[in-house]
Amino acid sequence: MNIQEQIKKYIDSLPEPKHSDIEVLHKHIPKLLPKCKLWFLDGKDDKGKIVSNPNIGYGLQTIKYADGKTKEFYQIGISANTTGISVYIMGIGDKKYLPETYGKTIGKASVTGYCIKFKTLKDINIDTLEAAIRDGVEQTK
């Protein structure tokens, strides 16, 4: 199964309104990030144990670890969680940046150093989410 098929299967498995909201985000993010690399992480480790929620990822960055090793990873990720949806903006160095820059204007959402979590898309300002996504990608180029 290719990445597009895995993503479709994942989205189709979600209950409403998560299904529709994730589908909207999945159609919208590639328009913000044309030609971005597409990822799908099923949430399982090498041994098949579930370690996280499945994630759809967009973009490409190289993460550098303290020991000098590097790993390619996505810049933006989306995932359904128990209460709604998480949008991950990976690689921003300053963990106060997202909450200080977008926390007050995003709407009804929790904003941490790399994650914007909300119940449904109607609870947030989509323009602010787009700005945060663009900003995060710009910072990890």
XYZ file of C-alpha atoms in Angstrom:
141
model
C 0.000 0.000 0.000
C 1.459 3.383 -0.975
C 1.428 6.491 1.234
C -1.694 7.994 -0.377
C -3.582 4.712 0.173
C -2.411 4.498 3.802
C -3.555 8.073 4.414
C -6.944 7.439 2.803
C -7.421 4.298 4.902
C -6.484 6.228 8.058
C -8.828 9.148 7.312
C -11.662 6.765 6.370
C -11.259 4.997 9.732
C -11.906 8.198 11.718
C -15.317 9.039 13.184
C -17.015 12.339 12.379
C -16.246 15.202 12.805
C -12.545 14.191 12.937
C -12.875 12.462 9.542
C -14.094 15.603 7.760
C -11.718 17.951 9.594
C -8.617 15.822 8.933
C -9.721 15.453 5.297
C -10.026 19.255 4.959
C -6.567 19.750 6.480
C -5.079 17.005 4.299
C -6.407 18.688 1.147
C -5.419 22.166 2.328
C -1.869 21.758 3.666
C -0.337 20.626 0.329
C -1.802 23.796 -1.220
C 0.122 25.817 1.386
C 3.247 23.720 0.803
C 3.311 22.812 -2.890
C 5.603 19.919 -3.834
C 6.124 18.963 -0.187
C 7.111 15.421 0.706
C 4.176 13.392 2.040
C 4.587 11.066 5.030
C 2.441 8.565 6.891
C 3.466 7.200 10.276
C 1.210 4.429 11.525
C 2.153 5.048 15.163
C 3.988 1.737 15.603
C 7.628 1.160 16.480
C 9.985 -1.333 14.780
C 8.477 -4.186 16.809
C 4.881 -3.286 15.838
C 4.012 -1.846 19.253
C 1.726 1.226 19.190
C 3.714 4.185 20.523
C 1.713 7.154 19.175
C -1.362 8.118 17.202
C -0.986 7.752 13.421
C 0.331 10.934 11.771
C 0.147 12.426 8.300
C 3.266 14.486 7.656
C 4.189 17.183 5.150
C 7.535 18.650 4.155
C 11.071 17.586 4.926
C 13.679 18.657 7.446
C 16.805 17.094 8.878
C 16.777 16.793 12.652
C 20.192 16.880 14.333
C 20.556 15.050 17.649
C 22.989 15.897 20.456
C 25.093 12.808 19.627
C 25.617 14.124 16.086
C 23.209 11.707 14.370
C 20.653 13.077 11.937
C 17.201 11.965 10.849
C 14.890 13.139 8.095
C 11.415 14.012 9.370
C 8.353 16.002 8.373
C 7.879 19.698 9.167
C 4.097 19.644 9.672
C 2.054 16.739 11.000
C -1.643 16.165 11.638
C -3.233 13.519 13.787
C -6.560 12.672 15.384
C -6.352 12.341 19.163
C -8.853 11.328 21.840
C -10.438 14.784 22.085
C -9.942 16.204 18.591
C -7.028 17.045 16.297
C -3.354 17.874 16.784
C -1.326 19.880 14.278
C 2.403 19.437 14.892
C 4.797 22.156 13.784
C 8.155 20.477 14.122
C 11.612 21.949 14.463
C 10.997 25.418 15.905
C 13.864 26.014 18.318
C 12.129 28.422 20.713
C 9.417 26.466 22.567
C 7.699 29.726 23.612
C 7.368 30.963 20.028
C 4.129 29.229 18.957
C 2.141 29.921 22.145
C 3.339 33.548 22.324
C 2.827 34.258 18.612
C -0.411 32.367 17.898
C -1.907 31.327 21.242
C -4.122 34.394 21.673
C -5.439 34.563 18.092
C -5.921 30.883 17.131
C -9.245 30.507 18.933
C -10.306 27.634 21.154
C -7.073 25.631 21.079
C -4.197 24.569 23.281
C -0.847 25.755 21.900
C 2.450 24.282 23.111
C 6.016 24.530 21.826
C 5.262 22.381 18.779
C 1.557 21.420 18.858
C -1.773 23.152 18.242
C -4.565 20.985 19.622
C -8.278 21.677 19.108
C -11.590 19.838 19.134
C -12.867 20.794 15.646
C -11.832 23.152 12.837
C -14.812 25.394 13.573
C -13.262 26.162 16.991
C -10.189 27.842 15.517
C -9.177 30.640 13.185
C -7.982 28.773 10.065
C -6.020 31.837 8.829
C -4.024 31.825 12.063
C -3.380 28.078 11.708
C -2.161 28.633 8.137
C 0.143 31.425 9.304
C 1.589 29.159 12.024
C 2.159 26.363 9.477
C 3.888 28.684 6.988
C 5.948 30.218 9.781
C 7.030 26.812 11.106
C 8.090 25.619 7.663
C 10.016 28.844 7.050
C 11.913 28.389 10.323
C 12.981 24.842 9.419
C 14.224 25.468 5.877
